Short mmCIF file of C-alpha atoms in Angstrom, two decimals:
data_model
loop_
_atom_site.label_atom_id
_atom_site.label_comp_id
_atom_site.label_asym_id
_atom_site.label_seq_id
_atom_site.Cartn_x
_atom_site.Cartn_y
_atom_site.Cartn_z
CA UNK B 113 4.23 -27.80 50.94
CA UNK B 114 5.12 -29.89 47.95
CA UNK B 115 6.48 -28.83 44.58
CA UNK B 116 3.33 -30.21 42.98
CA UNK B 117 1.14 -28.12 45.28
CA UNK B 118 3.03 -24.96 44.38
CA UNK B 119 2.93 -25.77 40.67
CA UNK B 120 -0.83 -26.31 40.76
CA UNK B 121 -1.33 -23.05 42.65
CA UNK B 122 0.85 -21.14 40.22
CA UNK B 123 -1.03 -22.61 37.28
CA UNK B 124 -4.28 -21.36 38.79
CA UNK B 125 -2.67 -17.92 38.94
CA UNK B 126 -1.25 -18.18 35.42
CA UNK B 127 -4.74 -18.97 34.14
CA UNK B 128 -5.71 -15.37 35.00
CA UNK B 129 -2.69 -14.08 33.09
CA UNK B 130 -3.72 -16.12 30.08
CA UNK B 131 -7.28 -14.76 30.16
CA UNK B 132 -5.96 -11.20 30.25
CA UNK B 133 -3.50 -12.01 27.48
CA UNK B 134 -5.94 -13.55 25.02
CA UNK B 135 -8.85 -11.20 25.63
CA UNK B 136 -6.52 -8.20 25.32
CA UNK B 137 -5.21 -9.45 21.99
CA UNK B 138 -8.72 -10.10 20.73
CA UNK B 139 -9.92 -6.64 21.74
CA UNK B 140 -6.84 -4.51 21.17
CA UNK B 141 -6.11 -5.56 17.58
CA UNK B 142 -9.45 -4.40 16.09
CA UNK B 143 -9.58 -1.35 18.36
CA UNK B 144 -5.99 -0.56 17.44
CA UNK B 145 -6.87 -0.73 13.75
CA UNK B 146 -9.75 1.67 14.32
CA UNK B 147 -7.44 4.09 16.13
CA UNK B 148 -4.95 3.78 13.26
CA UNK B 149 -7.56 4.91 10.78
CA UNK B 150 -8.45 7.74 13.15
CA UNK B 151 -4.86 8.91 13.47
CA UNK B 152 -4.44 8.77 9.69
CA UNK B 153 -7.76 10.49 9.02
CA UNK B 154 -7.70 13.56 6.83
CA UNK B 155 -10.43 15.04 9.04
CA UNK B 156 -8.36 17.11 11.46
CA UNK B 157 -10.52 16.91 14.62
CA UNK B 158 -10.51 13.10 14.49
CA UNK B 159 -6.80 13.02 13.92
CA UNK B 160 -6.26 15.42 16.80
CA UNK B 161 -8.53 13.39 19.08
CA UNK B 162 -6.84 10.07 18.40
CA UNK B 163 -3.36 11.57 18.70
CA UNK B 164 -4.29 12.98 22.10
CA UNK B 165 -5.70 9.62 23.14
CA UNK B 166 -2.47 7.87 22.12
CA UNK B 167 -0.41 10.49 23.94
CA UNK B 168 -2.37 10.06 27.19
CA UNK B 169 -2.37 6.27 27.09
CA UNK B 170 1.29 5.91 26.20
CA UNK B 171 2.27 8.74 28.49
CA UNK B 172 0.88 7.29 31.72
CA UNK B 173 1.72 4.00 33.47
CA UNK B 174 -0.49 1.02 32.77
CA UNK B 175 -0.53 0.47 36.53
CA UNK B 176 -2.18 3.84 37.00
CA UNK B 177 -4.63 3.14 34.20
CA UNK B 178 -5.70 -0.04 35.99
CA UNK B 179 -6.60 2.00 39.07
CA UNK B 180 -8.36 4.64 37.00
CA UNK B 181 -10.55 2.12 35.17
CA UNK B 182 -11.35 0.35 38.45
CA UNK B 183 -12.26 3.44 40.49
CA UNK B 184 -13.33 6.25 38.15
CA UNK B 185 -16.73 4.80 37.10
CA UNK B 186 -17.75 4.53 40.76
CA UNK B 187 -16.30 7.86 41.86
CA UNK B 188 -17.54 9.92 38.92
CA UNK B 189 -20.73 8.24 37.78
CA UNK B 190 -21.81 6.28 40.82
CA UNK B 191 -21.64 2.98 38.97
CA UNK B 192 -18.83 1.00 40.59
CA UNK B 193 -16.99 -1.61 38.57
CA UNK B 194 -18.62 -4.91 39.42
CA UNK B 195 -15.70 -7.12 38.52
CA UNK B 196 -12.02 -6.35 38.91
CA UNK B 197 -11.30 -8.64 35.98
CA UNK B 198 -13.52 -6.51 33.71
CA UNK B 199 -11.64 -3.43 34.85
CA UNK B 200 -8.32 -5.12 34.12
CA UNK B 201 -9.45 -6.20 30.66
CA UNK B 202 -10.75 -2.75 29.77
CA UNK B 203 -7.52 -1.10 30.90
CA UNK B 204 -5.34 -3.60 29.05
CA UNK B 205 -7.33 -3.39 25.83
CA UNK B 206 -7.26 0.41 25.83
CA UNK B 207 -3.56 0.52 26.67
CA UNK B 208 -2.45 -2.02 24.11
CA UNK B 209 -4.70 -0.71 21.34
CA UNK B 210 -2.77 2.57 21.55
CA UNK B 211 0.56 0.80 21.10
CA UNK B 212 -0.76 -1.51 18.38
CA UNK B 213 -2.26 1.41 16.48
CA UNK B 214 1.15 3.06 16.23
CA UNK B 215 2.67 -0.17 14.92
CA UNK B 216 -0.13 -0.48 12.35
CA UNK B 217 0.30 3.14 11.30
CA UNK B 218 4.03 2.64 10.88
CA UNK B 219 3.36 -0.44 8.75
CA UNK B 220 0.78 1.23 6.55
CA UNK B 221 2.89 4.36 6.05
CA UNK B 222 5.93 2.27 5.12
CA UNK B 223 4.23 1.04 1.95
CA UNK B 224 5.42 3.13 -0.97
CA UNK B 225 3.02 5.54 -2.67
CA UNK B 226 3.77 3.71 -5.91
CA UNK B 227 1.82 0.66 -4.75
CA UNK B 228 -1.32 2.74 -4.24
CA UNK B 229 -0.79 4.54 -7.54
CA UNK B 230 -0.24 1.29 -9.42
CA UNK B 231 -3.52 0.00 -8.00
CA UNK B 232 -5.28 3.22 -8.93
CA UNK B 233 -4.14 3.35 -12.54
CA UNK B 234 -5.26 -0.27 -12.90
CA UNK B 235 -8.75 0.86 -12.00
CA UNK B 236 -8.91 -0.67 -8.52
CA UNK B 237 -11.03 0.98 -5.87
CA UNK B 238 -9.40 2.26 -2.69
CA UNK B 239 -10.80 -0.70 -0.74
CA UNK B 240 -9.44 -3.17 -3.28
CA UNK B 241 -6.03 -1.52 -3.18
CA UNK B 242 -5.99 -1.76 0.62
CA UNK B 243 -7.11 -5.37 0.90
CA UNK B 244 -5.58 -6.87 -2.24
CA UNK B 245 -2.35 -4.92 -2.54
CA UNK B 246 -1.34 -3.23 0.70
CA UNK B 247 -2.60 -5.40 3.55
CA UNK B 248 -0.36 -8.44 3.21
CA UNK B 249 2.69 -6.23 2.75
CA UNK B 250 1.76 -4.39 5.94
CA UNK B 251 1.27 -7.66 7.83
CA UNK B 252 4.69 -8.85 6.73
CA UNK B 253 6.33 -5.67 7.92
CA UNK B 254 4.63 -5.49 11.31
CA UNK B 255 5.24 -9.08 12.42
CA UNK B 256 8.56 -8.31 14.18
CA UNK B 257 7.35 -5.22 16.11
CA UNK B 258 4.04 -6.94 16.92
CA UNK B 259 5.98 -9.92 18.27
CA UNK B 260 7.87 -7.55 20.52
CA UNK B 261 4.74 -5.88 21.80
CA UNK B 262 2.86 -9.14 22.33
CA UNK B 263 5.70 -10.61 24.35
CA UNK B 264 5.70 -7.47 26.47
CA UNK B 265 1.96 -8.00 26.97
CA UNK B 266 2.56 -11.48 28.40
CA UNK B 267 4.75 -10.01 31.11
CA UNK B 268 2.55 -6.95 31.67
CA UNK B 269 -0.42 -9.15 32.56
CA UNK B 270 1.21 -9.50 35.98
CA UNK B 271 0.47 -5.83 36.67
CA UNK B 272 -3.16 -6.85 37.21
CA UNK B 273 -2.22 -7.84 40.76
CA UNK B 274 -2.25 -4.15 41.75
CA UNK B 275 -6.04 -4.32 41.55
CA UNK B 276 -6.04 -7.61 43.44
CA UNK B 277 -6.36 -10.08 40.60
CA UNK B 278 -4.86 -13.34 41.81
CA UNK B 279 -2.49 -13.84 38.89
CA UNK B 280 0.76 -15.76 38.79
CA UNK B 281 3.07 -13.46 40.72
CA UNK B 282 0.43 -12.72 43.34
CA UNK B 283 0.01 -16.48 43.85
CA UNK B 284 3.74 -16.77 44.38
CA UNK B 285 3.81 -13.78 46.72
CA UNK B 286 1.43 -15.59 49.04
CA UNK B 287 4.10 -18.24 49.51
CA UNK B 288 6.69 -15.55 50.05
CA UNK B 289 4.51 -14.21 52.84
CA UNK B 290 4.77 -17.61 54.49
CA UNK B 291 8.53 -17.56 54.23
CA UNK B 292 9.00 -19.50 50.96
CA UNK B 293 10.76 -17.35 48.41
CA UNK B 294 11.51 -19.93 45.66
CA UNK B 295 7.98 -20.05 44.14
CA UNK B 296 8.45 -16.38 43.25
CA UNK B 297 11.50 -17.24 41.16
CA UNK B 298 9.74 -20.28 39.80
CA UNK B 299 7.14 -17.99 38.12
CA UNK B 300 9.89 -16.97 35.69
CA UNK B 301 9.71 -20.43 34.16
CA UNK B 302 6.03 -19.93 33.30
CA UNK B 303 6.78 -16.68 31.48
CA UNK B 304 9.83 -18.10 29.76
CA UNK B 305 8.05 -21.17 28.44
CA UNK B 306 5.01 -19.24 27.22
CA UNK B 307 7.12 -16.56 25.56
CA UNK B 308 9.29 -19.28 24.07
CA UNK B 309 6.21 -20.72 22.39
CA UNK B 310 5.19 -17.28 21.12
CA UNK B 311 8.68 -16.70 19.75
CA UNK B 312 8.43 -19.96 17.83
CA UNK B 313 5.01 -18.95 16.52
CA UNK B 314 6.26 -15.56 15.31
CA UNK B 315 9.28 -17.19 13.73
CA UNK B 316 6.92 -19.53 11.90
CA UNK B 317 4.72 -16.65 10.68
CA UNK B 318 7.77 -14.72 9.49
CA UNK B 319 8.97 -17.74 7.59
CA UNK B 320 5.54 -18.25 6.03
CA UNK B 321 5.59 -14.66 4.77
CA UNK B 322 9.12 -14.98 3.46
CA UNK B 323 7.98 -16.30 0.07
CA UNK B 324 8.61 -12.86 -1.39
CA UNK B 325 11.02 -10.02 -0.68
CA UNK B 326 10.21 -6.34 -0.60
CA UNK A 229 -10.94 12.61 -34.31
CA UNK A 230 -7.93 12.59 -31.98
CA UNK A 231 -7.79 9.78 -29.40
CA UNK A 232 -6.22 12.05 -26.80
CA UNK A 233 -7.00 15.71 -26.50
CA UNK A 234 -5.44 17.90 -23.84
CA UNK A 235 -6.77 21.43 -23.57
CA UNK A 236 -5.21 24.26 -21.62
CA UNK A 237 -3.99 22.19 -18.66
CA UNK A 238 -2.68 24.16 -15.70
CA UNK A 239 -1.25 22.67 -12.54
CA UNK A 240 0.23 24.33 -9.52
CA UNK A 241 1.92 22.75 -6.48
CA UNK A 242 1.77 25.33 -3.72
CA UNK A 243 3.19 28.47 -5.29
CA UNK A 244 5.08 26.68 -8.06
CA UNK A 245 3.29 26.62 -11.37
CA UNK A 246 4.39 23.37 -12.99
CA UNK A 247 2.10 23.32 -16.02
CA UNK A 248 1.27 26.67 -17.60
CA UNK A 249 -1.32 25.79 -20.19
CA UNK A 250 -0.63 22.62 -22.12
CA UNK A 251 -2.48 21.94 -25.38
CA UNK A 252 -1.92 18.98 -27.62
CA UNK A 253 -3.67 16.05 -29.23
CA UNK A 254 -2.64 12.73 -30.64
CA UNK A 255 -4.27 10.41 -33.14
CA UNK A 256 -4.98 6.72 -32.83
CA UNK A 257 -1.91 4.57 -33.42
CA UNK A 258 0.45 7.47 -32.91
CA UNK A 259 3.50 7.36 -30.70
CA UNK A 260 4.35 10.67 -29.10
CA UNK A 261 7.49 11.20 -27.06
CA UNK A 262 7.79 13.96 -24.50
CA UNK A 263 11.29 15.20 -23.82
CA UNK A 264 12.67 18.01 -21.71
CA UNK A 265 14.91 18.64 -18.73
CA UNK A 266 13.82 17.60 -15.26
CA UNK A 267 11.40 20.04 -13.71
CA UNK A 268 9.93 20.95 -17.08
CA UNK A 269 6.61 19.33 -16.13
CA UNK A 270 6.65 16.20 -18.31
CA UNK A 271 5.90 13.78 -15.50
CA UNK A 272 3.25 16.05 -14.02
CA UNK A 273 1.54 16.24 -17.40
CA UNK A 274 1.52 12.45 -17.62
CA UNK A 275 0.15 12.18 -14.09
CA UNK A 276 -2.65 14.61 -14.95
CA UNK A 277 -3.56 12.62 -18.05
CA UNK A 278 -3.59 9.33 -16.12
CA UNK A 279 -5.60 10.77 -13.24
CA UNK A 280 -2.91 10.52 -10.57
CA UNK A 281 -2.99 14.30 -10.26
CA UNK A 282 -5.95 16.56 -10.73
CA UNK A 283 -5.17 19.54 -12.90
CA UNK A 284 -6.26 22.96 -11.66
CA UNK A 285 -7.89 23.88 -14.91
CA UNK A 286 -8.36 22.54 -18.41
CA UNK A 287 -9.94 19.61 -20.14
CA UNK A 288 -8.78 16.11 -21.09
CA UNK A 289 -10.59 13.84 -23.53
CA UNK A 290 -9.58 10.24 -24.22
CA UNK A 291 -11.25 8.36 -27.03
CA UNK A 292 -14.18 10.76 -27.06
CA UNK A 293 -14.72 10.45 -23.32
CA UNK A 294 -14.05 13.51 -21.18
CA UNK A 295 -11.97 12.22 -18.31
CA UNK A 296 -11.30 15.62 -16.81
CA UNK A 297 -13.04 18.94 -17.13
CA UNK A 298 -12.38 21.71 -14.65
CA UNK A 299 -15.56 23.56 -15.62
CA UNK A 300 -17.72 20.57 -14.68
CA UNK A 301 -18.29 20.66 -10.93
CA UNK A 302 -20.49 17.55 -10.83
CA UNK A 303 -19.23 14.87 -8.45
CA UNK A 304 -18.36 11.72 -10.35
CA UNK A 305 -19.69 8.36 -9.28
CA UNK A 306 -17.30 5.55 -8.45
CA UNK A 307 -18.14 3.78 -11.70
CA UNK A 308 -17.49 6.91 -13.75
CA UNK A 309 -14.16 7.48 -12.02
CA UNK A 310 -13.12 3.94 -12.78
CA UNK A 311 -14.27 4.23 -16.38
CA UNK A 312 -12.16 7.38 -16.73
CA UNK A 313 -9.23 5.66 -15.09
CA UNK A 314 -9.34 2.72 -17.47
CA UNK A 315 -9.12 4.96 -20.54
CA UNK A 316 -5.42 5.34 -19.92
CA UNK A 317 -2.70 3.01 -18.72
CA UNK A 318 0.57 3.93 -17.06
CA UNK A 319 3.95 2.25 -16.80
CA UNK A 320 5.98 3.72 -13.96
CA UNK A 321 9.66 4.52 -13.78
CA UNK A 322 9.97 2.32 -10.67
CA UNK A 323 7.77 -0.54 -12.02
CA UNK A 324 5.61 -0.72 -8.88
CA UNK A 325 4.77 -4.38 -9.30
CA UNK A 326 2.95 -6.03 -6.42
CA UNK A 327 5.73 -7.93 -4.62
CA UNK A 328 3.53 -10.57 -3.00
CA UNK A 329 2.05 -11.80 -6.28
CA UNK A 330 3.53 -13.89 -9.06
CA UNK A 331 4.07 -12.47 -12.53
CA UNK A 332 0.81 -14.01 -13.74
CA UNK A 333 -1.16 -12.72 -10.76
CA UNK A 334 0.30 -9.24 -11.16
CA UNK A 335 -1.09 -9.17 -14.67
CA UNK A 336 -4.50 -10.73 -13.98
CA UNK A 337 -5.39 -9.17 -10.62
CA UNK A 338 -6.98 -5.89 -11.70
CA UNK A 339 -8.91 -7.42 -14.59
CA UNK A 340 -10.13 -10.24 -12.39
CA UNK A 341 -11.43 -7.85 -9.76
CA UNK A 342 -13.18 -5.93 -12.50
CA UNK A 343 -14.85 -9.01 -13.99
CA UNK A 344 -15.86 -10.33 -10.57
CA UNK A 345 -17.54 -7.03 -9.83
CA UNK A 346 -19.34 -7.01 -13.17
CA UNK A 347 -20.54 -10.56 -12.60
CA UNK A 348 -21.87 -9.62 -9.19
CA UNK A 349 -23.79 -6.69 -10.65
CA UNK A 350 -25.25 -8.73 -13.47
CA UNK A 351 -25.87 -11.66 -11.11
CA UNK A 352 -24.37 -14.04 -13.62
CA UNK A 353 -24.07 -17.73 -12.64
CA UNK A 354 -20.96 -19.10 -10.96
CA UNK A 355 -19.70 -21.20 -13.83
CA UNK A 356 -19.97 -18.29 -16.23
CA UNK A 357 -17.86 -16.21 -13.88
CA UNK A 358 -15.32 -19.04 -13.66
CA UNK A 359 -15.17 -19.29 -17.43
CA UNK A 360 -14.61 -15.56 -17.77
CA UNK A 361 -11.85 -15.68 -15.18
CA UNK A 362 -10.01 -18.53 -16.86
CA UNK A 363 -10.33 -16.56 -20.08
CA UNK A 364 -8.51 -13.71 -18.36
CA UNK A 365 -5.73 -16.07 -17.43
CA UNK A 366 -5.37 -17.21 -21.04
CA UNK A 367 -5.22 -13.62 -22.31
CA UNK A 368 -2.70 -12.77 -19.62
CA UNK A 369 -0.47 -15.65 -20.62
CA UNK A 370 -0.55 -14.48 -24.24
CA UNK A 371 0.38 -10.95 -23.24
CA UNK A 372 3.18 -12.14 -20.96
CA UNK A 373 4.42 -14.29 -23.82
CA UNK A 374 4.42 -11.25 -26.10
CA UNK A 375 6.81 -9.43 -23.74
CA UNK A 376 8.99 -12.54 -23.72
CA UNK A 377 8.44 -13.76 -20.19
CA UNK A 378 6.38 -16.91 -20.59
CA UNK A 379 8.95 -18.86 -18.56
CA UNK A 380 8.53 -16.51 -15.58
CA UNK A 381 4.78 -16.86 -14.99
CA UNK A 382 5.18 -18.33 -11.50
CA UNK A 383 8.08 -16.12 -10.41
CA UNK A 384 7.82 -13.28 -7.91
CA UNK A 385 8.98 -9.78 -8.89
CA UNK A 386 11.94 -10.01 -6.48
CA UNK A 387 13.28 -12.89 -8.55
CA UNK A 388 13.35 -10.83 -11.76
CA UNK A 389 15.83 -8.33 -13.14
CA UNK A 390 14.76 -4.71 -13.50
CA UNK A 391 14.20 -5.11 -17.22
CA UNK A 392 12.03 -8.16 -16.69
CA UNK A 393 10.05 -6.38 -13.98
CA UNK A 394 9.42 -3.46 -16.30
CA UNK A 395 8.23 -5.83 -19.02
CA UNK A 396 5.79 -7.39 -16.54
CA UNK A 397 4.61 -3.88 -15.70
CA UNK A 398 3.98 -3.26 -19.41
CA UNK A 399 2.05 -6.54 -19.67
CA UNK A 400 0.02 -5.56 -16.60
CA UNK A 401 -0.93 -2.25 -18.20
CA UNK A 402 -1.76 -3.90 -21.55
CA UNK A 403 -4.10 -6.36 -19.84
CA UNK A 404 -6.70 -3.61 -19.38
CA UNK A 405 -6.40 -2.51 -23.04
CA UNK A 406 -6.16 1.23 -22.40
CA UNK A 407 -6.84 3.57 -25.30
CA UNK A 408 -3.64 5.43 -24.57
CA UNK A 409 -0.69 3.74 -22.90
CA UNK A 410 1.59 6.15 -21.06
CA UNK A 411 5.18 5.56 -20.02
CA UNK A 412 6.91 7.62 -17.36
CA UNK A 413 10.63 7.30 -18.06
CA UNK A 414 10.34 3.53 -18.37
CA UNK A 415 14.08 2.91 -18.58
CA UNK A 416 15.44 5.52 -16.18
CA UNK A 417 15.68 3.07 -13.26
CA UNK A 418 17.46 0.43 -15.35
CA UNK A 419 21.10 -0.36 -15.95
CA UNK A 420 22.12 0.89 -19.41
CA UNK A 421 22.71 -2.61 -20.76
CA UNK A 422 19.17 -3.71 -19.83
CA UNK A 423 17.26 -0.76 -21.31
CA UNK A 424 17.36 -2.45 -24.72
CA UNK A 425 14.98 -5.27 -23.81
CA UNK A 426 12.36 -2.82 -22.53
CA UNK A 427 12.76 -0.49 -25.49
CA UNK A 428 12.36 -3.35 -27.95
CA UNK A 429 9.06 -4.32 -26.28
CA UNK A 430 7.84 -0.73 -26.67
CA UNK A 431 9.07 -0.68 -30.27
CA UNK A 432 7.08 -3.84 -30.93
CA UNK A 433 3.96 -2.23 -29.47
CA UNK A 434 4.52 0.77 -31.72
CA UNK A 435 4.69 -1.53 -34.74
CA UNK A 436 1.41 -3.11 -33.66
CA UNK A 437 -0.18 0.33 -33.77
CA UNK A 438 -0.62 1.03 -30.07
CA UNK A 439 -1.29 4.61 -29.13
CA UNK A 440 1.50 5.56 -26.76
CA UNK A 441 2.67 8.64 -24.93
CA UNK A 442 6.23 8.25 -23.72
CA UNK A 443 8.12 10.51 -21.38
CA UNK A 444 11.73 9.59 -21.93
CA UNK A 445 15.37 10.60 -21.72
CA UNK A 446 16.38 8.10 -24.42
CA UNK A 447 16.79 10.55 -27.30
CA UNK A 448 17.88 7.95 -29.83
CA UNK A 449 14.88 5.80 -29.01
CA UNK A 450 12.50 8.76 -29.13
CA UNK A 451 13.89 9.70 -32.53
CA UNK A 452 13.43 6.23 -33.91
CA UNK A 453 10.06 5.18 -32.48
CA UNK A 454 7.96 8.36 -32.37
CA UNK A 455 5.70 9.91 -34.94
CA UNK A 456 5.92 13.13 -33.06
CA UNK A 457 8.19 14.61 -30.40
CA UNK A 458 7.10 17.21 -27.88
CA UNK A 459 9.70 19.31 -26.12
CA UNK A 460 8.59 20.73 -22.81
CA UNK A 461 10.35 23.53 -21.05
CA UNK A 462 9.31 25.44 -17.97
CA UNK A 463 5.72 24.18 -17.95
CA UNK A 464 4.88 24.80 -21.59
CA UNK A 465 5.30 22.95 -24.86
CA UNK A 466 8.20 24.85 -26.36
CA UNK A 467 8.39 22.93 -29.60
CA UNK A 468 6.73 19.98 -31.25
CA UNK A 469 7.15 18.24 -34.56
CA UNK A 470 8.37 15.13 -36.29
CA UNK A 471 11.54 13.57 -34.85
CA UNK A 472 13.53 14.95 -37.75
CA UNK A 473 12.28 18.48 -37.19
CA UNK A 474 12.85 18.41 -33.44
CA UNK A 475 16.17 16.58 -33.30
CA UNK A 476 17.82 17.69 -36.51
CA UNK A 477 16.40 21.16 -37.09
CA UNK A 478 15.44 22.54 -33.67
CA UNK A 479 14.15 26.10 -33.85
CA UNK A 480 13.65 26.83 -30.17
CA UNK A 481 16.76 28.10 -28.37
CA UNK A 482 16.04 26.10 -25.20
CA UNK A 483 15.64 22.96 -27.26
CA UNK A 484 18.95 23.56 -29.01
CA UNK A 485 20.59 24.01 -25.63
CA UNK A 486 18.91 20.90 -24.23
CA UNK A 487 19.88 18.75 -27.18
CA UNK A 488 23.49 19.81 -27.20
CA UNK A 489 23.67 19.18 -23.44
CA UNK A 490 22.24 15.66 -23.79
CA UNK A 491 24.45 14.88 -26.75
CA UNK A 492 27.52 15.99 -24.85
CA UNK A 493 26.66 13.70 -21.93
#
């Protein structure tokens, strides 16, 4: 068993982590935004519904949610999940959209009322105020917490092994089963390097948005 | 005909009645200052006139256009709401500039959005729209020059002093040429030594014949610049008159008390 062999195997596993990572980001950001608007809605039932949703999703382990998404459709509706990957993606997107939505809400609510009022007295419509005045300020404020959450997502992708997705750590565990423990520790390098790149990216974005203060 | 007419405005927040029937009007080119202790309802009155608050009852007319009428239950269209909004302008106590835009962009943004929308509705050709937008920029530069900030066009608000920010805010409000320009304690957030530069801009506007409604704590300035001073107390207009009448010969007991308290301070 060569180092190269192990590295190739681990890369095959890490590919699954990357799929979960990117698809989750792509799905959870728009869904999170939708949930944000729901939780900030002035229509009480919608607000109540989204708040409950966020409570349930944040209040239960992602690991459990993976099982629920994989098994519940088959058990309750007689339509079993065809692909475990689909189940994993659905669970991740739902879970992360809840967390993202709270970050978005925090960002939007941190913008002072004066910004909205200034837009209003200048005759801007609500949509114009949101897109032209508020949005960039929100983006600037949520970059640090989003960076946090996204880095957590990278590591959480490994949870997918509980529904038998052959991701990085599962690939390493196979070697452990054969008596080789070092590939398991080696997986840390994959996470570290990828998160290192993300950290650089977020640093870059923060710097780009640093052209103004406030 | 008065350019601003406020009729029997009432406003309540929860159980607190903040405005208890306000009536007044001002003529074109007039400068009216509103004074009074905090909690007297001055700011709320200004916010009702500028549409940031909806009064519970009463009627407001600006330049012949009824911008608020509590007896009219018809739902306004977006265009009508905007038209009403643009009748008045407001300069805030805390400036509220847009931090991510330069001075020039802060001033042009709203007007540009407005013109772009108009062009879309009238389906005017691209180059005409471009011409109109560059026209806006020229006007904006002139206005910024008139508040003495032509060297700060490309600066961001965070790079300016409070007084400069407030002057940008005044330029931004002027850009939309409101019929009545309102000021909500424009110098209250400034260091005392900077208030002068903002006040002199307002004084200049008064000399140019702008119609302005100014809520202020600067008694000396109110005395000097206004044609009329309104003293508010406990949600009503307790006294109004020329600066000389109000400051030098106050009749109302509350006003006498208020003036002696501010003079002592």
